[in-house]
């Protein structure tokens, strides 16, 4: 049954009035004070803190020595997130009613919230003196002493608590940590030994003691304890984790790896800790474990934790390293389905699909990436390229323009967008618009040699601005003189300029550098030989081009008619 609000209010006020009588013998208007107090408390219960504050302050004007009013005002200002004012009223309440234990608790907690651990510990000390039977005050005092770096005093209080409640594992562990900080290692060991003596099969504490011996460079004692843990429960993952740490520190990599295999399959070691270990040994450049070992550990981990995004992402990276691209993409997608926040993972996935001409996959992945990262330009770039290659040129142009507008202070990336727009427009036979985009792209990134080569080649094919085409390809060749494609482009520019002898030299280099494997280059060489009146040579290279399967639509006509076809 719900107690009516009015009854609750009446009971509260009755309690207040009893306190008022005891704390203030001076005469004041009881009736008016009570009226404001009842109204203020009612407004506070209703959540009208500002009105309650105003009414309580009217109470103080009538009786400034009211402990309960100062206490209530302190509570209001705490709720209003004005802790300094709250402390001022709490101090007044304690000064007026120094026997009121609850006021003192309230003040101690306010100091704690303000991280004034000195004042908080002083106040909790008063509470332990006032009510020594309440162990909770001693716990709070110890906590605040630790926060205030008063470790020796904290140890004394923890010993008092132990005397009151008996041997306690958490208490001993806390003292163990403090003794380590104070470099009192013998005392630190004794605290753990007390627990083990009381609970001989306590694996957690035995493990902590073994770890401590490792840390103070006493590996033999650590190993003895670890062997004892194995006798108690060799199937326990936490035991095997301790062995892994021991062997790893001893640089016994084989045994540490064997223990880690067990750890990854165990149920006792929680997922977060296993994840932390496997990521650390994977991304640490000094890790003694190779990629195959890490892959096996990750696979074992994922058998129990199939939806762990960071380890799925790790598996994707590992499979990329071994060129298992399809498998890598599978892991990357699964990781991103769980946690889509990594734009680097999206870029890796999208790039892998795009580089293998899997345009439908690229479209799907890029759209998902844009949904998660709508302001990141790269997915738009990939999506635009994929749309065009999937016979959706208009969509490609639209997306590339959207993405370009997202680029901020990155001339290289903006140039890439312009280059791809130029490519699409060129293949749609919108030559002027295409060349306009290429020029803008070069203006932003004049050292994109693929762009320079392709634009030069397109100029040669359209017999447009051949001097500009020659200028561009010569810049490329000054950097990469032995690339077949670039020599072929230069030769074709010279061919269009009717400089056939020079063209023959350039394209011959291309033939040599390509090991006669490029049908396009072989066909070009046949074309230039024809113009040098070497028709037999032309026919020979046209037939070589035909055998590669990579040739122009006019090649068969050239061969059948034994002449160059424009």
Coordinates of C-alpha atoms in Angstrom, one line a residue:
X1 CA 0.0 0.0 0.0
X2 CA 1.3 3.4 -0.9
X3 CA 1.6 5.9 2.0
X4 CA 0.0 9.2 1.2
X5 CA 2.4 12.1 0.6
X6 CA 0.8 14.2 3.3
X7 CA 1.4 11.6 6.0
X8 CA 5.1 11.3 5.0
X9 CA 5.4 15.1 5.1
X10 CA 3.8 15.2 8.6
X11 CA 6.1 12.6 10.0
X12 CA 9.2 14.4 8.6
X13 CA 8.1 17.7 10.1
X14 CA 7.4 16.1 13.5
X15 CA 10.9 14.7 13.5
X16 CA 12.3 18.1 12.6
X17 CA 10.4 19.8 15.3
X18 CA 11.7 17.5 18.0
X19 CA 15.3 18.3 16.9
X20 CA 14.5 22.0 16.8
X21 CA 13.5 22.0 20.4
X22 CA 16.7 20.3 21.5
X23 CA 19.1 22.4 19.4
X24 CA 17.7 25.9 20.0
X25 CA 16.4 27.2 23.3
X26 CA 16.2 30.8 22.1
X27 CA 12.7 32.1 21.5
X28 CA 11.5 32.6 17.9
X29 CA 8.3 32.5 16.1
X30 CA 7.6 28.7 16.2
X31 CA 4.4 28.9 14.2
X32 CA 5.9 30.9 11.3
X33 CA 9.1 28.8 11.3
X34 CA 7.0 25.6 11.2
X35 CA 4.9 26.9 8.4
X36 CA 7.9 27.7 6.2
X37 CA 9.6 24.5 7.1
X38 CA 6.6 22.4 6.1
X39 CA 6.2 24.3 2.9
X40 CA 9.9 24.1 2.1
X41 CA 10.0 20.3 2.7
X42 CA 6.9 19.8 0.6
X43 CA 8.4 21.7 -2.3
X44 CA 11.7 19.7 -1.9
X45 CA 9.8 16.4 -2.1
X46 CA 8.0 17.7 -5.2
X47 CA 11.3 18.5 -6.8
X48 CA 10.8 22.3 -6.7
X49 CA 14.3 22.9 -5.4
X50 CA 14.6 26.7 -6.1
X51 CA 11.3 27.4 -4.3
X52 CA 12.3 25.1 -1.4
X53 CA 15.7 26.9 -1.2
X54 CA 13.8 30.3 -0.9
X55 CA 11.5 28.9 1.9
X56 CA 14.4 27.3 3.8
X57 CA 16.2 30.6 3.8
X58 CA 13.1 32.2 5.3
X59 CA 13.4 29.7 8.0
X60 CA 17.0 30.7 8.6
X61 CA 16.0 34.3 9.0
X62 CA 13.8 33.3 11.8
X63 CA 16.2 30.8 13.3
X64 CA 19.8 30.9 11.9
X65 CA 20.9 28.2 14.3
X66 CA 18.7 25.5 12.9
X67 CA 20.9 22.4 12.1
X68 CA 18.1 20.7 10.1
X69 CA 17.6 23.7 7.8
X70 CA 21.3 24.1 7.1
X71 CA 21.4 20.3 6.4
X72 CA 18.5 20.5 4.0
X73 CA 20.0 23.5 2.2
X74 CA 23.2 21.6 1.8
X75 CA 21.3 18.7 0.2
X76 CA 19.6 21.1 -2.2
X77 CA 22.9 22.7 -3.3
X78 CA 24.4 19.2 -3.8
X79 CA 21.5 18.4 -6.1
X80 CA 22.0 21.7 -7.9
X81 CA 25.6 20.7 -8.5
X82 CA 27.0 23.6 -6.4
X83 CA 29.2 21.5 -4.0
X84 CA 31.1 24.4 -2.5
X85 CA 27.9 26.0 -1.2
X86 CA 26.7 22.6 -0.1
X87 CA 29.8 22.1 2.0
X88 CA 29.3 25.5 3.7
X89 CA 25.8 24.7 4.8
X90 CA 26.9 21.1 5.9
X91 CA 29.7 22.6 8.1
X92 CA 27.1 24.9 9.7
X93 CA 24.8 22.0 10.3
X94 CA 27.6 20.0 12.0
X95 CA 28.7 23.0 14.1
X96 CA 25.1 23.5 15.3
X97 CA 24.3 19.8 15.9
X98 CA 27.7 18.2 16.5
X99 CA 26.1 15.1 17.9
X100 CA 24.2 14.4 14.8
X101 CA 26.0 11.5 13.1
X102 CA 24.1 11.8 9.8
X103 CA 25.2 15.4 9.3
X104 CA 28.8 14.3 9.8
X105 CA 28.4 11.5 7.2
X106 CA 26.9 14.0 4.8
X107 CA 29.8 16.3 5.2
X108 CA 32.3 13.5 4.8
X109 CA 30.7 12.4 1.5
X110 CA 30.6 16.0 0.2
X111 CA 34.4 16.2 0.8
X112 CA 34.8 12.9 -0.9
X113 CA 32.9 14.1 -4.0
X114 CA 35.1 17.2 -4.1
X115 CA 38.1 14.9 -3.9
X116 CA 39.2 16.7 -0.8
X117 CA 40.5 13.5 0.7
X118 CA 42.3 15.2 3.6
X119 CA 39.1 16.7 4.9
X120 CA 37.1 13.6 4.1
X121 CA 39.5 11.3 6.0
X122 CA 39.4 13.7 9.0
X123 CA 35.6 13.6 9.0
X124 CA 35.4 9.8 8.7
X125 CA 38.0 9.6 11.6
X126 CA 35.5 11.5 13.8
X127 CA 32.8 9.1 12.8
X128 CA 34.9 6.1 13.8
X129 CA 35.5 7.7 17.1
X130 CA 31.8 8.5 17.5
X131 CA 30.6 5.1 16.4
X132 CA 33.5 2.5 16.6
X133 CA 31.0 -0.3 16.2
X134 CA 30.3 0.7 12.6
X135 CA 32.9 -1.0 10.4
X136 CA 31.7 0.8 7.3
X137 CA 33.2 4.1 8.7
X138 CA 36.6 2.4 9.0
X139 CA 36.4 1.2 5.4
X140 CA 35.6 4.7 4.2
X141 CA 38.4 6.1 6.3
X142 CA 40.9 3.6 4.9
X143 CA 39.8 4.4 1.4
X144 CA 40.2 8.2 1.9
X145 CA 43.6 7.7 3.5
X146 CA 44.8 5.7 0.5
X147 CA 43.4 8.4 -1.9
X148 CA 45.3 11.0 0.2
X149 CA 48.5 8.9 0.0
X150 CA 48.6 8.3 3.7
X151 CA 49.5 4.6 3.3
X152 CA 50.9 3.9 6.7
X153 CA 47.8 5.3 8.4
X154 CA 45.7 3.3 6.0
X155 CA 47.5 0.1 7.0
X156 CA 46.8 0.8 10.6
X157 CA 43.1 1.3 9.9
X158 CA 43.0 -1.9 7.8
X159 CA 44.5 -3.8 10.7
X160 CA 41.8 -2.4 13.0
X161 CA 39.2 -3.6 10.5
X162 CA 40.8 -7.1 10.4
X163 CA 40.7 -7.2 14.2
X164 CA 37.0 -6.5 14.0
X165 CA 35.9 -8.8 11.2
X166 CA 38.7 -11.4 11.1
X167 CA 40.9 -12.5 8.2
X168 CA 39.5 -11.2 4.9
X169 CA 41.0 -11.8 1.4
X170 CA 40.1 -8.4 0.0
X171 CA 41.6 -6.7 3.1
X172 CA 44.8 -8.7 2.8
X173 CA 45.1 -7.9 -1.0
X174 CA 44.6 -4.2 -0.3
X175 CA 47.4 -4.3 2.3
X176 CA 49.5 -6.4 -0.1
X177 CA 49.3 -3.6 -2.7
X178 CA 50.1 -0.9 -0.1
X179 CA 53.1 -2.7 1.2
X180 CA 54.4 -3.1 -2.4
X181 CA 54.0 0.7 -2.9
X182 CA 55.9 1.2 0.4
X183 CA 58.5 -1.3 -0.8
X184 CA 58.0 -3.5 2.2
X185 CA 58.1 -6.7 0.2
X186 CA 58.3 -9.1 3.2
X187 CA 55.1 -7.7 4.6
X188 CA 53.5 -7.8 1.1
X189 CA 54.4 -11.6 0.9
X190 CA 53.1 -12.3 4.4
X191 CA 49.7 -10.8 3.5
X192 CA 49.3 -13.3 0.7
X193 CA 50.7 -16.2 2.7
X194 CA 48.1 -15.6 5.4
X195 CA 45.4 -16.1 2.8
X196 CA 47.0 -19.2 1.4
X197 CA 47.5 -20.7 4.8
X198 CA 43.8 -20.2 5.5
X199 CA 42.8 -21.4 2.0
X200 CA 45.5 -23.7 0.6
X201 CA 43.7 -24.2 -2.7
X202 CA 43.1 -20.5 -3.4
X203 CA 44.4 -20.3 -7.0
X204 CA 43.9 -16.6 -7.3
X205 CA 46.1 -15.7 -4.3
X206 CA 48.7 -18.3 -5.2
X207 CA 48.8 -16.9 -8.7
X208 CA 49.2 -13.3 -7.3
X209 CA 52.1 -14.5 -5.1
X210 CA 53.8 -16.2 -8.0
X211 CA 53.4 -13.1 -10.1
X212 CA 54.9 -11.0 -7.3
X213 CA 57.9 -13.3 -7.0
X214 CA 58.4 -12.9 -10.8
X215 CA 58.3 -9.1 -10.4
X216 CA 60.9 -9.1 -7.6
X217 CA 63.1 -11.4 -9.8
X218 CA 62.6 -14.7 -7.9
X219 CA 61.6 -16.9 -10.7
X220 CA 62.4 -20.2 -8.9
X221 CA 59.9 -19.4 -6.1
X222 CA 57.4 -18.4 -8.7
X223 CA 57.8 -21.6 -10.6
X224 CA 57.3 -23.7 -7.4
X225 CA 54.0 -22.0 -6.8
X226 CA 53.0 -22.4 -10.4
X227 CA 53.8 -26.1 -10.2
X228 CA 51.6 -26.3 -7.1
X229 CA 48.8 -24.5 -9.0
X230 CA 49.0 -27.2 -11.7
X231 CA 48.7 -29.9 -9.1
X232 CA 45.6 -28.3 -7.8
X233 CA 43.9 -27.8 -11.2
X234 CA 45.9 -28.1 -14.4
X235 CA 42.7 -27.5 -16.5
X236 CA 42.1 -24.1 -15.1
X237 CA 42.8 -21.3 -17.7
X238 CA 44.0 -18.9 -15.1
X239 CA 46.6 -21.3 -14.0
X240 CA 47.8 -21.7 -17.6
X241 CA 47.7 -17.9 -18.0
X242 CA 50.1 -17.6 -15.1
X243 CA 52.4 -20.2 -16.7
X244 CA 52.3 -18.3 -20.0
X245 CA 53.4 -15.1 -18.2
X246 CA 56.2 -17.0 -16.4
X247 CA 57.5 -18.6 -19.6
X248 CA 57.2 -15.4 -21.6
X249 CA 59.2 -13.5 -19.0
X250 CA 61.8 -16.3 -19.1
X251 CA 61.9 -15.9 -22.9
X252 CA 60.9 -19.5 -23.3
X253 CA 58.8 -18.7 -26.4
X254 CA 57.8 -22.3 -27.3
X255 CA 56.4 -23.1 -23.9
X256 CA 54.7 -19.7 -23.5
X257 CA 53.0 -20.2 -26.9
X258 CA 51.8 -23.7 -25.8
X259 CA 50.3 -22.2 -22.6
X260 CA 48.7 -19.4 -24.6
X261 CA 47.0 -21.9 -26.9
X262 CA 45.3 -23.3 -23.8
X263 CA 44.4 -19.9 -22.5
X264 CA 42.6 -18.9 -25.7
X265 CA 40.4 -22.0 -25.4
X266 CA 39.7 -21.6 -21.7
X267 CA 36.5 -20.5 -20.1
X268 CA 38.1 -19.2 -16.9
X269 CA 40.0 -16.4 -18.6
X270 CA 37.5 -13.7 -19.6
X271 CA 37.1 -12.5 -23.2
X272 CA 38.5 -9.0 -22.6
X273 CA 41.8 -10.3 -21.1
X274 CA 42.3 -12.8 -23.9
X275 CA 41.6 -10.1 -26.5
X276 CA 44.1 -7.8 -24.8
X277 CA 46.8 -10.4 -24.8
X278 CA 46.3 -11.4 -28.5
X279 CA 46.2 -7.8 -29.7
X280 CA 49.3 -6.9 -27.7
X281 CA 51.4 -9.8 -29.1
X282 CA 50.0 -9.1 -32.6
X283 CA 50.7 -5.4 -32.9
X284 CA 53.9 -5.2 -30.8
X285 CA 56.7 -4.9 -33.4
X286 CA 59.0 -6.8 -30.9
X287 CA 56.6 -9.7 -30.5
X288 CA 58.4 -13.1 -30.6
X289 CA 55.4 -14.8 -32.2
X290 CA 55.1 -15.1 -36.0
X291 CA 52.0 -14.4 -38.0
X292 CA 51.1 -18.1 -38.4
X293 CA 51.2 -18.6 -34.6
X294 CA 49.1 -15.5 -34.1
X295 CA 46.6 -16.6 -36.7
X296 CA 46.2 -20.0 -34.9
X297 CA 45.7 -18.2 -31.6
X298 CA 43.1 -15.9 -33.1
X299 CA 41.3 -18.8 -34.7
X300 CA 41.1 -20.5 -31.3
X301 CA 39.9 -17.4 -29.7
X302 CA 37.1 -16.9 -32.2
X303 CA 35.8 -20.4 -31.6
X304 CA 34.5 -19.1 -28.3
X305 CA 34.1 -15.4 -29.1
X306 CA 32.7 -15.3 -32.6
X307 CA 31.5 -11.7 -32.4
X308 CA 34.7 -10.1 -31.1
X309 CA 35.2 -7.2 -33.6
X310 CA 38.9 -6.3 -32.8
X311 CA 40.0 -9.9 -33.2
X312 CA 37.9 -10.4 -36.4
X313 CA 39.7 -7.3 -37.7
X314 CA 43.0 -8.7 -36.7
X315 CA 42.2 -11.9 -38.6
X316 CA 41.3 -9.8 -41.7
X317 CA 44.7 -8.1 -41.5
X318 CA 46.5 -11.4 -41.0
X319 CA 44.8 -12.9 -44.1
X320 CA 45.7 -9.8 -46.1
X321 CA 49.3 -10.4 -45.3
X322 CA 49.1 -14.0 -46.7
X323 CA 47.2 -12.7 -49.8
X324 CA 44.1 -14.6 -48.8
X325 CA 42.0 -11.7 -50.0
X326 CA 38.6 -13.3 -50.1
X327 CA 39.0 -14.7 -46.6
X328 CA 40.4 -11.4 -45.4
X329 CA 37.4 -9.5 -46.7
X330 CA 35.1 -12.0 -45.0
X331 CA 36.7 -11.2 -41.6
X332 CA 36.7 -7.5 -42.2
X333 CA 33.0 -7.4 -43.1
X334 CA 32.1 -9.4 -40.1
X335 CA 34.1 -7.1 -37.8
X336 CA 32.5 -4.0 -39.4
X337 CA 29.0 -5.5 -39.0
X338 CA 29.6 -5.6 -35.3
X339 CA 31.5 -2.3 -35.0
X340 CA 31.5 0.0 -38.0
X341 CA 33.6 2.8 -36.4
X342 CA 37.0 2.1 -38.0
X343 CA 37.2 4.1 -41.3
X344 CA 40.7 2.5 -41.8
X345 CA 39.1 -1.0 -41.9
X346 CA 36.4 0.3 -44.3
X347 CA 39.1 1.7 -46.6
X348 CA 41.1 -1.6 -46.5
X349 CA 37.9 -3.6 -47.3
X350 CA 36.8 -1.3 -50.1
X351 CA 40.2 -1.1 -51.6
X352 CA 40.5 -4.9 -51.6
X353 CA 37.3 -5.3 -53.5
X354 CA 38.0 -2.5 -55.9
X355 CA 41.5 -3.6 -56.8
X356 CA 40.1 -7.0 -57.8
X357 CA 37.4 -5.4 -60.0
X358 CA 34.6 -6.8 -57.7
X359 CA 32.5 -3.7 -58.4
X360 CA 29.2 -5.0 -57.0
X361 CA 30.9 -5.8 -53.7
X362 CA 32.6 -2.4 -53.8
X363 CA 29.2 -0.7 -54.3
X364 CA 27.7 -2.5 -51.3
X365 CA 30.7 -2.0 -49.0
X366 CA 31.1 1.7 -50.0
X367 CA 27.4 2.4 -49.3
X368 CA 27.7 0.8 -45.9
X369 CA 30.8 2.8 -45.2
X370 CA 29.1 6.0 -46.2
X371 CA 26.2 5.2 -43.9
X372 CA 28.6 4.9 -41.0
X373 CA 30.9 7.7 -42.0
X374 CA 29.0 10.1 -44.2
X375 CA 31.7 12.8 -44.1
X376 CA 34.6 10.6 -45.1
X377 CA 35.5 11.2 -48.8
X378 CA 37.2 7.9 -49.7
X379 CA 34.1 5.7 -49.8
X380 CA 32.6 8.1 -52.3
X381 CA 35.7 7.9 -54.5
X382 CA 35.5 4.1 -54.6
X383 CA 31.8 4.1 -55.1
X384 CA 32.0 6.5 -58.0
X385 CA 34.6 4.3 -59.7
X386 CA 32.6 1.1 -59.0
X387 CA 29.4 2.7 -60.4
X388 CA 31.1 3.7 -63.6
X389 CA 32.6 0.2 -64.1
X390 CA 29.2 -1.3 -63.4
X391 CA 27.8 0.7 -66.3
X392 CA 26.2 3.3 -64.1
X393 CA 28.2 6.3 -65.3
X394 CA 25.7 9.0 -64.2
X395 CA 25.6 7.6 -60.7
X396 CA 29.4 7.6 -60.7
X397 CA 29.6 11.2 -61.7
X398 CA 27.1 12.3 -59.0
X399 CA 28.8 10.4 -56.2
X400 CA 32.3 11.6 -57.2
X401 CA 31.0 15.2 -57.1
X402 CA 29.5 14.6 -53.6
X403 CA 32.7 13.1 -52.3
X404 CA 34.9 15.9 -53.8
X405 CA 32.9 18.5 -51.9
X406 CA 33.8 16.6 -48.6
X407 CA 37.6 16.9 -49.2
X408 CA 39.2 19.4 -46.8
X409 CA 42.7 20.6 -47.3
X410 CA 43.9 17.5 -49.1
X411 CA 44.9 18.4 -52.6
X412 CA 46.1 14.8 -53.5
X413 CA 42.7 13.3 -52.7
X414 CA 40.8 16.1 -54.4
X415 CA 43.0 15.6 -57.5
X416 CA 42.0 11.9 -57.4
X417 CA 38.4 12.8 -57.6
X418 CA 39.0 15.1 -60.5
X419 CA 41.0 12.5 -62.3
X420 CA 38.2 9.9 -62.0
X421 CA 35.7 12.4 -63.2
X422 CA 37.9 13.1 -66.2
X423 CA 38.1 9.3 -66.9
X424 CA 34.3 8.9 -66.9
X425 CA 33.8 12.0 -69.1
X426 CA 36.4 10.8 -71.5
X427 CA 34.8 7.4 -71.9
X428 CA 31.5 9.1 -72.5
X429 CA 33.2 11.0 -75.3
X430 CA 32.8 14.3 -73.5
X431 CA 36.3 15.2 -74.4
X432 CA 36.4 18.9 -73.5
X433 CA 34.9 18.3 -70.1
X434 CA 37.3 15.3 -69.5
X435 CA 40.4 17.3 -70.4
X436 CA 39.3 20.2 -68.2
X437 CA 39.1 17.8 -65.2
X438 CA 42.5 16.3 -66.0
X439 CA 44.1 19.8 -66.1
X440 CA 42.6 20.7 -62.7
X441 CA 43.7 17.3 -61.3
X442 CA 47.3 18.0 -62.5
X443 CA 47.2 21.5 -61.0
X444 CA 46.5 20.0 -57.6
X445 CA 48.9 17.0 -57.9
X446 CA 51.5 17.5 -60.7
X447 CA 53.4 14.4 -59.6
X448 CA 50.7 11.9 -60.2
X449 CA 52.5 10.0 -63.0
X450 CA 49.7 7.7 -63.8
X451 CA 47.5 10.7 -64.4
X452 CA 50.2 12.4 -66.5
X453 CA 50.7 9.3 -68.6
X454 CA 47.0 8.6 -69.2
X455 CA 46.1 12.2 -70.0
X456 CA 49.1 12.4 -72.4
X457 CA 47.9 9.2 -74.1
X458 CA 44.3 10.5 -74.4
X459 CA 45.6 13.7 -76.0
X460 CA 47.6 11.6 -78.5
X461 CA 44.5 9.5 -79.3
X462 CA 42.5 12.6 -80.0
X463 CA 45.4 14.3 -81.7
X464 CA 44.9 17.3 -79.4
X465 CA 47.6 19.5 -77.9
X466 CA 50.3 17.1 -78.9
X467 CA 53.0 19.4 -77.5
X468 CA 51.3 19.3 -74.1
X469 CA 51.1 15.5 -74.4
X470 CA 54.8 15.3 -75.1
X471 CA 55.6 17.7 -72.2
X472 CA 53.6 15.5 -69.8
X473 CA 55.0 12.1 -70.9
X474 CA 58.6 13.4 -70.9
X475 CA 58.1 14.4 -67.3
X476 CA 57.0 10.8 -66.5
X477 CA 59.9 9.3 -68.4
X478 CA 62.4 11.5 -66.5
X479 CA 61.2 9.7 -63.4
X480 CA 60.5 6.2 -64.8
X481 CA 62.5 5.7 -68.0
X482 CA 62.2 1.9 -68.1
X483 CA 58.5 1.4 -67.8
X484 CA 57.0 -0.1 -71.0
X485 CA 53.6 1.7 -70.8
X486 CA 55.2 5.1 -70.5
X487 CA 57.6 4.5 -73.4
X488 CA 54.7 3.3 -75.5
X489 CA 52.7 6.5 -74.7
X490 CA 55.7 8.7 -75.7
X491 CA 56.1 6.7 -78.9
X492 CA 52.4 7.2 -79.7
X493 CA 52.6 10.9 -79.1
X494 CA 55.6 11.0 -81.6
X495 CA 53.6 8.9 -84.0
X496 CA 50.8 11.4 -84.0
X497 CA 53.3 14.1 -84.6
X498 CA 54.5 12.1 -87.6
X499 CA 57.9 11.7 -86.1
X500 CA 58.0 8.0 -87.1
X501 CA 61.7 7.3 -86.7
X502 CA 61.7 8.7 -83.1
X503 CA 58.4 6.9 -82.4
X504 CA 60.0 3.6 -83.5
X505 CA 62.8 4.0 -81.0
X506 CA 60.4 4.8 -78.2
X507 CA 58.0 2.0 -79.0
X508 CA 60.8 -0.5 -79.5
X509 CA 61.9 0.2 -75.9
X510 CA 58.3 -0.5 -74.8
X511 CA 58.4 -3.8 -76.7
X512 CA 61.6 -4.8 -75.0
X513 CA 60.5 -3.7 -71.5
X514 CA 57.2 -5.6 -71.9
X515 CA 58.8 -8.8 -73.1
X516 CA 56.5 -8.7 -76.1
X517 CA 53.5 -9.6 -73.8
X518 CA 51.4 -6.4 -74.4
X519 CA 49.2 -6.8 -77.5
X520 CA 48.6 -3.0 -77.6
X521 CA 52.3 -2.2 -77.6
X522 CA 53.0 -4.9 -80.3
X523 CA 50.2 -3.4 -82.5
X524 CA 51.6 0.1 -82.0
X525 CA 55.0 -1.1 -83.1
X526 CA 53.5 -2.7 -86.2
X527 CA 51.8 0.6 -87.0
X528 CA 55.0 2.6 -86.8
X529 CA 56.9 0.1 -88.9
X530 CA 54.2 0.3 -91.6
X531 CA 54.8 4.1 -91.7
X532 CA 58.5 3.5 -92.0
X533 CA 57.7 1.4 -95.1
X534 CA 58.5 -1.8 -93.3
X535 CA 55.3 -3.7 -94.2
X536 CA 56.7 -7.2 -93.6
X537 CA 57.8 -6.1 -90.1
X538 CA 54.4 -4.4 -89.5
X539 CA 52.5 -7.6 -90.5
X540 CA 54.8 -9.7 -88.2
X541 CA 54.1 -7.5 -85.1
X542 CA 50.4 -7.2 -85.9
X543 CA 50.2 -11.0 -85.9
X544 CA 52.1 -11.1 -82.6
X545 CA 49.6 -8.7 -81.2
X546 CA 46.7 -10.9 -82.4
X547 CA 48.2 -13.9 -80.5
X548 CA 48.0 -12.1 -77.2
X549 CA 44.3 -11.5 -77.6
X550 CA 44.8 -7.8 -76.6
X551 CA 44.3 -5.7 -79.7
X552 CA 42.2 -3.0 -81.3
X553 CA 39.0 -3.6 -83.3
X554 CA 40.9 -2.7 -86.5
X555 CA 43.7 -5.1 -86.1
X556 CA 42.1 -8.0 -88.1
X557 CA 41.4 -5.6 -90.9
X558 CA 45.1 -4.4 -90.8
X559 CA 46.3 -8.0 -91.1
X560 CA 43.8 -9.0 -93.9
X561 CA 44.5 -5.9 -96.0
X562 CA 48.2 -5.7 -95.0
X563 CA 47.9 -2.0 -94.4
X564 CA 47.5 0.6 -91.6
X565 CA 43.9 1.5 -90.8
X566 CA 43.4 4.8 -89.1

